[in-house]
Coordinates of C-alpha atoms in Angstrom, one line a residue:
Chain A
X1 CA -12.0 10.8 -32.2
X2 CA -13.6 12.5 -29.7
X3 CA -13.6 12.4 -26.9
X4 CA -16.6 10.7 -26.4
X5 CA -15.6 8.3 -27.8
X6 CA -12.7 7.8 -25.3
X7 CA -14.7 8.0 -22.1
X8 CA -17.1 5.2 -23.6
X9 CA -13.2 3.1 -24.7
X10 CA -12.4 3.9 -21.3
X11 CA -15.4 2.5 -19.3
X12 CA -15.7 -0.6 -21.4
X13 CA -12.3 -0.9 -20.1
X14 CA -12.8 -0.8 -16.6
X15 CA -15.8 -3.0 -17.0
X16 CA -13.0 -5.6 -18.5
X17 CA -10.8 -5.3 -15.9
X18 CA -13.8 -5.8 -13.0
X19 CA -15.1 -9.3 -14.5
X20 CA -11.0 -10.4 -14.9
X21 CA -11.2 -10.4 -11.3
X22 CA -15.0 -11.9 -10.8
X23 CA -13.4 -14.4 -13.1
X24 CA -10.9 -15.3 -10.6
X25 CA -13.3 -16.6 -8.3
X26 CA -13.3 -20.4 -9.9
X27 CA -9.8 -22.0 -11.4
X28 CA -12.6 -22.9 -14.5
X29 CA -13.9 -19.0 -14.8
X30 CA -10.0 -17.4 -14.8
X31 CA -8.7 -18.0 -18.0
X32 CA -11.7 -16.2 -19.3
X33 CA -11.3 -13.6 -16.7
X34 CA -7.5 -13.0 -17.3
X35 CA -8.5 -12.8 -21.7
X36 CA -10.7 -10.2 -20.8
X37 CA -8.0 -8.3 -18.7
X38 CA -6.0 -8.5 -21.8
X39 CA -9.0 -7.5 -23.7
X40 CA -9.7 -4.8 -21.4
X41 CA -6.1 -2.9 -21.4
X42 CA -5.8 -3.2 -25.8
X43 CA -8.8 -1.2 -25.8
X44 CA -7.6 1.0 -23.3
X45 CA -4.2 1.5 -25.0
X46 CA -6.2 2.3 -28.5
X47 CA -8.3 4.1 -27.6
X48 CA -5.7 6.4 -26.2
X49 CA -3.9 6.3 -29.3
X50 CA -6.7 7.4 -31.0
X51 CA -7.1 10.6 -28.4
X52 CA -7.1 14.3 -31.2
X53 CA -4.2 15.7 -30.8
X54 CA -1.8 13.2 -30.7
X55 CA 0.8 13.6 -33.3
X56 CA 2.6 11.3 -36.1
X57 CA 6.2 11.2 -34.1
X58 CA 4.8 10.7 -30.7
X59 CA 2.8 7.6 -31.7
X60 CA 6.0 6.3 -33.0
X61 CA 8.0 6.6 -29.9
X62 CA 5.3 4.7 -28.2
X63 CA 4.9 1.7 -30.6
X64 CA 8.7 1.5 -29.7
X65 CA 8.6 1.9 -26.5
X66 CA 5.5 -0.3 -25.5
X67 CA 7.7 -2.9 -28.3
X68 CA 10.7 -2.6 -26.0
X69 CA 8.9 -3.1 -22.7
X70 CA 6.5 -5.8 -24.0
X71 CA 9.6 -8.0 -25.6
X72 CA 11.2 -7.8 -22.3
X73 CA 7.8 -8.1 -20.3
X74 CA 6.6 -11.3 -22.2
X75 CA 10.9 -13.1 -22.7
X76 CA 10.9 -12.8 -18.6
X77 CA 7.1 -13.8 -18.1
X78 CA 7.6 -17.2 -20.3
X79 CA 11.3 -18.0 -18.7
X80 CA 10.5 -17.8 -15.3
X81 CA 10.6 -20.6 -12.6
X82 CA 7.6 -20.8 -10.5
X83 CA 8.8 -20.4 -7.4
X84 CA 10.5 -17.6 -8.3
X85 CA 7.3 -15.9 -8.7
X86 CA 7.3 -14.2 -5.4
X87 CA 9.8 -12.3 -6.1
X88 CA 8.8 -11.6 -9.6
X89 CA 5.7 -10.3 -8.7
X90 CA 7.8 -7.6 -6.0
X91 CA 9.6 -6.6 -9.2
X92 CA 6.4 -5.6 -11.2
X93 CA 5.0 -4.1 -8.8
X94 CA 8.5 -1.7 -8.5
X95 CA 7.8 -0.8 -11.9
X96 CA 4.2 0.0 -12.1
X97 CA 5.8 2.1 -8.9
X98 CA 8.7 3.8 -10.9
X99 CA 5.9 4.5 -13.8
X100 CA 3.9 6.6 -11.6
X101 CA 6.6 8.4 -10.2
X102 CA 7.4 8.9 -14.7
X103 CA 3.8 10.1 -15.1
X104 CA 3.6 13.0 -12.5
X105 CA 7.2 14.1 -13.6
X106 CA 5.7 14.3 -17.1
X107 CA 2.2 16.3 -16.1
X108 CA 4.4 18.2 -14.1
X109 CA 6.5 19.5 -17.2
X110 CA 4.1 19.4 -19.4
X111 CA -0.1 20.3 -17.7
X112 CA -0.9 21.3 -20.9
X113 CA -1.6 18.1 -22.7
X114 CA -3.4 17.0 -19.6
X115 CA -5.7 20.0 -19.2
X116 CA -4.6 21.1 -16.0
X117 CA -2.9 24.3 -15.9
X118 CA 0.6 26.1 -17.5
X119 CA 3.6 24.5 -16.5
X120 CA 5.0 26.7 -13.6
X121 CA 0.8 27.8 -13.0
X122 CA -0.4 24.2 -12.5
X123 CA -4.3 24.1 -10.6
X124 CA -3.6 23.8 -6.6
X125 CA -6.1 20.7 -6.0
X126 CA -3.5 18.9 -9.6
X127 CA -1.1 20.1 -7.9
X128 CA -1.8 17.5 -4.4
X129 CA -3.2 14.7 -6.2
X130 CA 0.4 15.2 -8.4
X131 CA 2.4 15.0 -5.1
X132 CA 0.3 11.8 -4.0
X133 CA 0.9 9.5 -6.5
X134 CA 4.4 10.5 -6.6
X135 CA 4.7 9.8 -3.1
X136 CA 3.1 7.0 -3.2
X137 CA 4.5 5.2 -6.7
X138 CA 8.1 6.8 -5.2
X139 CA 7.7 4.4 -1.8
X140 CA 5.9 1.5 -4.1
X141 CA 9.3 1.3 -6.3
X142 CA 11.7 1.4 -3.3
X143 CA 9.5 -0.4 -1.1
X144 CA 9.7 -3.5 -3.9
X145 CA 12.8 -3.0 -4.9
X146 CA 13.7 -4.4 -1.2
X147 CA 11.5 -6.4 -1.0
X148 CA 12.7 -8.1 -4.6
X149 CA 16.2 -8.1 -2.9
X150 CA 14.5 -10.2 0.5
X151 CA 12.8 -12.7 -1.8
X152 CA 15.9 -13.1 -4.7
X153 CA 18.4 -13.4 -1.6
X154 CA 20.5 -10.6 -2.5
X155 CA 20.1 -9.7 0.8
X156 CA 19.2 -10.9 3.9
X157 CA 15.9 -12.1 5.2
X158 CA 16.2 -11.1 8.7
X159 CA 15.2 -8.1 9.5
X160 CA 17.8 -5.0 9.6
X161 CA 16.3 -3.1 13.0
X162 CA 18.4 -0.5 14.6
X163 CA 17.6 2.3 16.9
X164 CA 15.4 4.9 17.0
X165 CA 14.0 3.7 13.5
X166 CA 10.6 3.7 13.7
X167 CA 11.3 7.7 15.0
X168 CA 13.0 8.3 11.8
X169 CA 10.4 7.2 10.4
X170 CA 7.8 9.3 11.4
X171 CA 10.4 12.1 11.8
X172 CA 10.3 11.1 7.8
X173 CA 6.5 10.6 7.4
X174 CA 5.7 14.5 8.5
X175 CA 8.9 16.1 6.7
X176 CA 7.7 14.3 3.6
X177 CA 3.7 16.2 4.7
X178 CA 5.7 19.7 5.1
X179 CA 6.9 19.4 1.9
X180 CA 4.2 18.1 0.3
X181 CA 2.4 21.6 1.5
X182 CA 4.9 24.0 0.0
X183 CA 5.4 21.8 -3.1
X184 CA 1.6 22.7 -3.4
X185 CA 1.3 26.0 -2.3
X186 CA 4.8 27.3 -4.7
X187 CA 4.7 24.6 -7.5
X188 CA 8.3 24.2 -7.4
X189 CA 10.6 21.4 -9.0
X190 CA 13.2 21.7 -6.9
X191 CA 10.2 20.4 -4.2
X192 CA 8.9 17.6 -6.6
X193 CA 12.2 15.9 -6.9
X194 CA 12.6 16.4 -3.4
X195 CA 9.7 14.5 -2.5
X196 CA 10.6 12.0 -5.3
X197 CA 13.7 11.2 -3.2
X198 CA 12.2 11.2 0.3
X199 CA 9.7 9.2 -0.6
X200 CA 12.6 6.2 -2.3
X201 CA 14.3 6.7 1.0
X202 CA 11.2 6.0 3.3
X203 CA 9.9 3.1 0.7
X204 CA 13.5 1.6 1.6
X205 CA 13.8 2.0 5.6
X206 CA 10.1 1.2 6.0
X207 CA 10.7 -2.6 4.2
X208 CA 14.1 -3.3 5.9
X209 CA 13.3 -4.5 9.3
X210 CA 10.4 -7.1 8.0
X211 CA 11.6 -10.0 7.8
X212 CA 11.1 -12.8 4.9
X213 CA 8.5 -15.4 6.5
X214 CA 6.5 -11.9 6.5
X215 CA 6.3 -11.1 2.7
X216 CA 3.5 -12.2 2.0
X217 CA 1.7 -9.1 3.3
X218 CA 4.8 -7.0 1.9
X219 CA 3.7 -8.7 -0.9
X220 CA 0.1 -8.1 -0.8
X221 CA 0.4 -4.4 0.4
X222 CA 3.1 -3.0 -2.1
X223 CA 0.2 -4.5 -4.2
X224 CA -1.8 -2.3 -2.8
X225 CA 0.7 0.6 -3.0
X226 CA 0.6 -0.1 -6.8
X227 CA -3.0 -0.1 -7.1
X228 CA -3.6 3.6 -5.2
X229 CA 0.0 5.0 -6.6
X230 CA -2.0 4.5 -10.1
X231 CA -5.4 6.3 -9.0
X232 CA -3.6 8.9 -7.5
X233 CA -2.0 9.2 -11.0
X234 CA -5.7 8.8 -12.1
X235 CA -6.9 11.5 -9.8
X236 CA -3.9 13.9 -11.1
X237 CA -4.7 13.1 -15.1
X238 CA -8.3 13.5 -15.2
X239 CA -8.7 10.5 -15.8
X240 CA -11.5 8.0 -14.5
X241 CA -10.0 4.3 -15.9
X242 CA -6.7 4.9 -13.7
X243 CA -9.0 6.0 -11.3
X244 CA -11.4 2.4 -11.4
X245 CA -8.3 0.1 -11.5
X246 CA -6.0 1.8 -9.4
X247 CA -9.4 1.3 -6.6
X248 CA -9.9 -1.8 -7.9
X249 CA -6.2 -3.2 -7.2
X250 CA -5.7 -0.8 -4.0
X251 CA -8.8 -2.9 -2.7
X252 CA -8.0 -5.9 -3.8
X253 CA -4.6 -5.9 -1.7
X254 CA -5.9 -4.4 1.0
X255 CA -8.1 -7.9 1.3
X256 CA -5.2 -10.2 0.8
X257 CA -3.3 -8.0 3.4
X258 CA -5.4 -8.7 5.5
X259 CA -6.0 -12.3 5.0
X260 CA -2.3 -12.6 5.5
X261 CA -2.3 -10.8 9.3
X262 CA -5.4 -12.6 9.8
X263 CA -3.4 -15.6 9.1
X264 CA -0.8 -15.0 11.5
X265 CA -3.1 -13.4 14.2
X266 CA -0.8 -10.2 13.8
X267 CA -2.3 -6.5 12.9
X268 CA -0.9 -4.7 10.0
X269 CA 0.7 -1.9 12.2
X270 CA 2.8 -5.3 14.2
X271 CA 4.2 -6.6 10.8
X272 CA 5.4 -3.1 9.5
X273 CA 6.9 -2.5 12.5
X274 CA 8.5 -5.2 12.3
X275 CA 11.7 -7.3 14.0
X276 CA 9.1 -10.6 14.9
X277 CA 8.6 -11.7 18.5
X278 CA 12.2 -9.5 19.7
X279 CA 10.7 -9.7 22.7
X280 CA 8.2 -12.0 23.9
X281 CA 9.3 -14.5 21.7
X282 CA 13.0 -15.2 23.9
X283 CA 9.8 -15.8 26.6
X284 CA 7.4 -18.1 25.0
X285 CA 11.0 -20.1 24.2
X286 CA 12.2 -19.9 27.7
X287 CA 8.0 -21.2 28.9
X288 CA 8.1 -23.6 26.4
X289 CA 11.7 -24.8 27.5
X290 CA 10.4 -25.2 30.9
X291 CA 7.6 -27.7 29.6
X292 CA 7.7 -31.6 29.9
X293 CA 9.3 -33.2 26.9
X294 CA 9.5 -36.7 25.8
X295 CA 12.5 -38.3 23.3
X296 CA 12.2 -37.2 19.6
X297 CA 11.5 -39.8 17.7
X298 CA 13.3 -39.8 14.3
X299 CA 12.3 -42.8 12.1
X300 CA 13.3 -43.4 8.3
X301 CA 11.7 -43.3 5.3
X302 CA 10.8 -46.5 5.3
X303 CA 8.7 -45.9 8.1
X304 CA 6.9 -43.4 7.0
X305 CA 6.6 -45.4 3.1
X306 CA 5.0 -48.5 5.5
X307 CA 2.6 -46.8 7.8
X308 CA 1.4 -44.1 4.8
X309 CA 0.3 -47.6 2.6
X310 CA -1.6 -49.1 4.9
X311 CA -3.5 -46.2 6.1
X312 CA -6.9 -45.0 4.8
X313 CA -6.3 -41.2 5.1
X314 CA -2.6 -39.1 3.9
X315 CA -2.8 -35.0 4.6
X316 CA -0.1 -33.2 3.4
X317 CA 1.0 -30.1 4.7
X318 CA 3.0 -27.7 2.7
X319 CA 5.0 -25.2 3.8
X320 CA 7.5 -22.7 2.6
X321 CA 10.4 -25.5 2.9
X322 CA 8.9 -27.7 0.1
X323 CA 9.2 -24.6 -1.8
X324 CA 13.0 -23.9 -0.8
X325 CA 13.6 -28.0 -1.3
X326 CA 11.4 -27.4 -5.1
X327 CA 10.1 -31.1 -3.9
X328 CA 6.4 -30.4 -5.5
X329 CA 6.6 -33.2 -7.9
X330 CA 8.1 -36.0 -5.8
X331 CA 5.3 -34.8 -3.6
X332 CA 2.9 -35.7 -5.7
X333 CA 4.5 -38.7 -6.6
X334 CA 4.1 -39.8 -4.1
X335 CA -0.2 -39.0 -3.4
X336 CA 0.1 -40.8 -6.9
X337 CA 1.6 -43.8 -5.2
X338 CA -0.6 -43.7 -2.3
X339 CA -3.8 -43.2 -4.9
X340 CA -3.0 -46.3 -6.5
X341 CA -2.8 -47.9 -2.8
X342 CA -6.4 -46.4 -2.5
X343 CA -5.1 -44.4 0.1
X344 CA -7.0 -40.9 0.0
X345 CA -4.6 -38.6 0.0
X346 CA -5.1 -34.7 0.1
X347 CA -3.8 -31.4 0.7
X348 CA -4.1 -28.5 3.1
X349 CA -3.0 -25.0 2.1
X350 CA -2.3 -23.0 5.6
X351 CA -3.6 -18.6 4.3
X352 CA 0.2 -17.9 5.1
X353 CA 2.1 -20.6 3.8
X354 CA 4.8 -20.1 1.7
X355 CA 6.3 -16.6 0.2
X356 CA 2.6 -14.9 -1.4
X357 CA -0.3 -15.0 -1.2
X358 CA -1.7 -18.4 -2.6
X359 CA 1.7 -19.6 -3.7
X360 CA 1.7 -23.4 -2.3
X361 CA -1.4 -23.4 -4.8
X362 CA 0.5 -22.4 -7.8
X363 CA 3.5 -25.2 -6.8
X364 CA 1.2 -27.6 -6.3
X365 CA -0.7 -26.7 -9.8
X366 CA 2.1 -27.2 -11.8
X367 CA 3.3 -30.7 -10.2
X368 CA -0.8 -31.5 -11.7
X369 CA -1.8 -31.6 -8.7
X370 CA -5.7 -31.7 -9.4
X371 CA -7.3 -29.0 -6.9
X372 CA -10.1 -30.2 -5.6
X373 CA -7.5 -32.2 -3.4
X374 CA -6.2 -28.9 -2.4
X375 CA -8.3 -27.4 1.0
X376 CA -7.7 -24.6 2.6
X377 CA -7.6 -24.4 6.6
X378 CA -10.7 -24.3 7.5
X379 CA -12.5 -26.6 5.4
X380 CA -9.2 -28.9 6.1
X381 CA -8.9 -28.9 9.8
X382 CA -12.0 -30.9 10.5
X383 CA -10.5 -33.7 9.2
X384 CA -7.2 -34.1 10.9
X385 CA -9.0 -36.2 13.7
X386 CA -10.2 -38.7 10.7
X387 CA -7.1 -39.0 9.0
X388 CA -4.0 -41.8 9.6
X389 CA -1.6 -39.5 8.6
X390 CA -0.2 -35.7 8.6
X391 CA 2.7 -35.5 6.5
X392 CA 4.1 -32.3 7.1
X393 CA 7.0 -30.9 4.4
X394 CA 8.7 -27.6 5.2
X395 CA 6.2 -26.0 7.5
X396 CA 6.6 -25.8 11.3
X397 CA 4.8 -22.6 13.0
X398 CA 1.6 -23.3 11.2
X399 CA 1.3 -27.1 12.9
X400 CA 2.6 -25.6 16.6
X401 CA -0.4 -26.1 19.3
X402 CA 0.9 -23.2 21.2
X403 CA -1.0 -21.1 19.0
X404 CA -4.2 -22.9 21.1
X405 CA -2.9 -23.1 24.2
X406 CA 0.1 -21.0 25.2
X407 CA -0.3 -17.0 26.1
X408 CA 3.0 -16.5 26.6
X409 CA 4.0 -17.9 23.1
X410 CA 4.7 -14.7 20.3
X411 CA 2.4 -17.4 18.0
X412 CA -1.0 -17.3 20.6
X413 CA -4.3 -16.8 18.5
X414 CA -2.8 -17.9 15.3
X415 CA -5.2 -19.7 13.3
X416 CA -3.0 -23.0 12.8
X417 CA -3.6 -26.5 10.9
X418 CA -4.7 -28.9 13.8
X419 CA -2.3 -31.5 12.2
X420 CA -1.8 -32.9 16.0
X421 CA -5.4 -34.5 16.1
X422 CA -4.2 -37.0 13.0
X423 CA -3.2 -41.0 14.4
X424 CA 0.5 -40.1 13.5
X425 CA 2.0 -37.3 12.0
X426 CA 5.8 -36.9 10.3
X427 CA 7.6 -34.2 10.2
X428 CA 10.3 -33.7 7.4
X429 CA 12.8 -31.8 8.5
X430 CA 16.2 -30.9 8.2
X431 CA 17.0 -30.5 12.2
X432 CA 15.2 -29.3 15.4
X433 CA 15.8 -25.9 14.6
X434 CA 12.6 -23.6 15.5
X435 CA 10.2 -22.0 13.1
X436 CA 11.1 -18.3 11.8
X437 CA 8.6 -17.2 14.8
X438 CA 11.9 -18.4 17.3
X439 CA 9.6 -20.8 19.0
X440 CA 10.0 -24.7 19.9
X441 CA 7.2 -26.6 18.3
X442 CA 5.9 -29.3 20.8
X443 CA 4.8 -31.3 18.5
X444 CA 8.1 -32.6 18.0
X445 CA 8.0 -34.5 20.8
X446 CA 4.8 -35.7 21.1
X447 CA 4.8 -39.9 21.0
X448 CA 2.5 -39.9 17.7
X449 CA 4.9 -38.2 15.9
X450 CA 7.2 -39.3 13.6
X451 CA 10.6 -37.0 12.4
X452 CA 12.4 -37.4 9.3
X453 CA 15.2 -36.0 10.0
X454 CA 16.9 -34.3 6.0
X455 CA 16.5 -32.6 3.0
X456 CA 12.0 -32.2 1.8
X457 CA 13.0 -33.7 -1.7
X458 CA 15.5 -36.9 -0.5
X459 CA 13.5 -37.3 2.2
X460 CA 10.1 -37.7 0.1
X461 CA 12.2 -39.1 -3.0
X462 CA 13.7 -42.2 -1.0
X463 CA 9.5 -42.6 0.4
X464 CA 8.5 -43.2 -3.2
X465 CA 11.2 -45.6 -4.2
X466 CA 10.3 -47.8 -0.7
X467 CA 6.9 -47.1 -2.3
X468 CA 7.6 -48.1 -5.3
X469 CA 8.9 -51.9 -3.9
Chain B
X1 CA -71.5 25.0 -34.7
X2 CA -70.6 26.7 -37.9
X3 CA -67.3 26.2 -39.6
X4 CA -66.0 29.9 -39.1
X5 CA -66.9 29.0 -35.1
X6 CA -65.1 26.1 -35.0
X7 CA -61.9 27.4 -36.5
X8 CA -62.0 30.9 -34.1
X9 CA -62.9 28.4 -31.0
X10 CA -59.0 26.8 -32.5
X11 CA -57.5 30.0 -33.0
X12 CA -58.1 31.0 -29.5
X13 CA -57.0 27.3 -28.1
X14 CA -54.1 27.4 -30.0
X15 CA -53.0 30.9 -28.9
X16 CA -54.0 29.5 -24.8
X17 CA -51.1 26.6 -26.0
X18 CA -48.7 29.2 -27.1
X19 CA -49.6 31.1 -23.5
X20 CA -48.8 27.8 -21.3
X21 CA -45.4 26.9 -23.7
X22 CA -44.2 30.5 -23.5
X23 CA -44.8 30.3 -19.5
X24 CA -43.4 26.7 -19.5
X25 CA -40.3 28.4 -21.1
X26 CA -40.4 30.8 -18.0
X27 CA -40.1 28.1 -15.9
X28 CA -38.5 26.2 -17.6
X29 CA -35.3 29.5 -17.4
X30 CA -36.0 30.4 -14.4
X31 CA -35.0 27.4 -12.7
X32 CA -31.8 27.2 -15.2
X33 CA -30.8 30.1 -13.6
X34 CA -31.1 28.4 -10.1
X35 CA -29.6 25.1 -11.6
X36 CA -26.6 26.6 -13.9
X37 CA -25.0 28.0 -10.2
X38 CA -25.0 24.8 -8.7
X39 CA -23.5 22.9 -11.2
X40 CA -21.3 24.9 -11.8
X41 CA -19.9 24.9 -8.2
X42 CA -20.1 21.6 -8.3
X43 CA -16.1 20.1 -8.2
X44 CA -14.7 17.6 -10.4
X45 CA -12.9 16.9 -8.1
X46 CA -15.9 15.5 -5.7
X47 CA -16.8 13.7 -9.3
X48 CA -14.2 11.7 -9.4
X49 CA -13.7 11.1 -5.5
X50 CA -17.9 9.6 -6.6
X51 CA -16.3 7.4 -9.1
X52 CA -13.3 6.5 -6.4
X53 CA -15.1 5.5 -3.9
X54 CA -17.5 3.1 -6.0
X55 CA -14.9 1.7 -7.6
X56 CA -13.1 0.7 -3.8
X57 CA -16.4 -0.7 -3.5
X58 CA -16.7 -2.7 -6.7
X59 CA -13.2 -3.9 -5.7
X60 CA -14.1 -4.8 -2.5
X61 CA -16.8 -7.4 -2.7
X62 CA -15.0 -9.1 -5.6
X63 CA -11.8 -9.4 -4.2
X64 CA -13.7 -11.4 -1.4
X65 CA -15.2 -13.6 -3.9
X66 CA -12.0 -14.9 -5.7
X67 CA -11.2 -18.5 -4.1
X68 CA -7.8 -18.5 -1.8
X69 CA -6.5 -20.5 -4.0
X70 CA -6.1 -18.6 -7.0
X71 CA -4.6 -15.9 -4.2
X72 CA -1.5 -15.3 -6.7
X73 CA -2.9 -15.4 -10.0
X74 CA -5.3 -12.4 -8.3
X75 CA -1.8 -10.4 -7.0
X76 CA -0.6 -11.5 -11.5
X77 CA -3.7 -9.4 -12.5
X78 CA -4.1 -6.8 -10.6
X79 CA -0.3 -6.3 -11.4
X80 CA -1.1 -6.8 -14.8
X81 CA -4.1 -4.1 -14.8
X82 CA -2.3 -1.3 -12.6
X83 CA -0.2 -0.9 -15.6
X84 CA -3.2 1.2 -17.0
X85 CA -1.1 3.7 -16.5
X86 CA 0.3 3.6 -19.4
X87 CA -2.3 5.6 -20.9
X88 CA -1.0 8.8 -18.7
X89 CA 2.3 7.6 -20.6
X90 CA 1.1 7.6 -23.6
X91 CA -0.3 11.4 -22.9
X92 CA 2.4 12.1 -21.9
X93 CA 4.1 11.2 -24.9
X94 CA 1.8 11.7 -27.8
X95 CA 0.7 15.8 -26.9
X96 CA 3.3 16.7 -24.9
X97 CA 5.4 19.4 -26.5
X98 CA 8.3 19.5 -23.9
X99 CA 11.0 17.1 -24.7
X100 CA 11.1 16.4 -20.8
X101 CA 7.6 15.4 -20.4
X102 CA 8.2 12.6 -23.9
X103 CA 11.1 11.2 -22.6
X104 CA 9.4 11.2 -18.8
X105 CA 6.3 9.4 -20.8
X106 CA 8.8 7.3 -23.1
X107 CA 9.6 5.3 -19.8
X108 CA 6.9 5.2 -18.0
X109 CA 5.1 3.4 -21.5
X110 CA 8.3 1.4 -21.6
X111 CA 8.1 0.3 -17.8
X112 CA 4.2 -0.5 -18.1
X113 CA 4.6 -2.8 -21.3
X114 CA 7.0 -4.4 -19.1
X115 CA 4.9 -5.0 -16.4
X116 CA 1.3 -5.5 -18.5
X117 CA 2.8 -8.5 -21.4
X118 CA 4.7 -9.6 -18.1
X119 CA 2.2 -10.3 -15.4
X120 CA -0.6 -11.0 -18.0
X121 CA 2.0 -13.7 -19.0
X122 CA 2.6 -14.7 -16.2
X123 CA -1.0 -15.4 -15.1
X124 CA -2.1 -17.3 -17.9
X125 CA 0.9 -19.5 -17.1
X126 CA -0.5 -20.1 -14.1
X127 CA -3.8 -20.8 -14.8
X128 CA -2.7 -23.0 -16.9
X129 CA -1.5 -25.3 -14.0
X130 CA -5.0 -25.2 -12.4
X131 CA -6.4 -28.7 -13.7
X132 CA -9.2 -30.1 -11.8
X133 CA -9.4 -34.1 -11.2
X134 CA -8.8 -36.5 -14.0
X135 CA -12.0 -38.1 -14.4
X136 CA -12.6 -42.0 -14.6

């Protein structure tokens, strides 16, 4: 088939990809959107296989590669637990990065296939694009591997920082630029691999100083990088579909990163430089310690059950702790029992709750919580004032009023859920430890707060038992 | 007017038309001579860059419309479609003559396929769980 045909097919695929993203504007249209995406991908693959000049042996090899990869991907995706979603996405990002590196290498060793020159004499412009796609792809790969290791708890989620870290990264970044410039002018294959190795190292070094709770930003950012890498390869191969899709994905990841940063009131630079609150955190904690504190009130699950049963409205505030304790199912049971008693139950989601954007929404959906009951921050905040109970489970920093009042606090300016306006606040927590930001939560000491000490799942289970009586 | 005059006039008109057509052709040719170098000078890179920037804008507006509740499925879908890089892998394997290019292409196609199937399937699983409130 002619080049016109494949170009048209690519155009159709690109439109279908846009429609796939468009479908996600509402849960009802989202499933259809996903289907559009699949059809678009199928069209792109078939149109490429039908390109003139494809060798039979080559097509055979590709079918084998797609079958192996497809089998592995399907197996993993059908077996994975929803709580392991963040690390799965990180792992998938690393594969896109690696694929970009490999395609760049294939284009470098066989430029004739893509019409960008001859081996050893590739056009200068194509070399620029190739090295950019290669470098971004390599950074995406190693960065995602580290993000995966942190999320999977293969390595500590704590930020790894050392003296001169930022200077080292800056130096390596500059060295990478120098290598790219000399690669473009010489087209040397040793330099090609030097760029790849240096970019791998850089991706690794860029992600290790970022702490576990900042992972939503990192995952979104790597999502964005994987798109830019695809676009870079698209420029190299002069392929419009790759360019369009790369731009879509890059923009999407960038928007998600922006939303996540705004949810923490931190700049992307601040997150990337890592080591949250190393100086200001201590100051904030010290300032908090000097404040006026009442005694901490601890309650039993039976007390909580009694109060919630007699409430008109209960707002549940889930956080990462709920995901760790796998408490979403029993939480939904609690909600169902309360609803049976005529209590209105809603769920409040902070933008950065969990380890990836939308993490809490997926877990609640998995537990069959209807999505109409799950509200975003702006929507739910005015409702806390009329709520009788705020049930905070596994969240901490996102409820801390210090973000509104204490200028010395490292979380000052971060948008928070106004749980303190509810008549009674229940905090399900293992102990009195502070949250990720290292700041004490003054809510624990308020007279209308009751602490429910224990494992999130166990405490909620005991409440469910008390409600059933 | 007799038929001979009519015929003569028609011939004269036809000749005029021919002259005009010839002039138009010449003008077009001159214009073409000016246009052609401009087209040749337009770098294909600029064309690709135009498409790229427009696609960035499309992505920007489409993604802001995505409801926050579906941000995880959004990552799943973007992850799957960014594996369209498989197109490059297929071309490298199918058109390539160098063994190195074939090996790299094969590996890239395999990795991208993990992502395509994995990404779409996990997204479908996520989306299947988002159910509206049961009526009644």
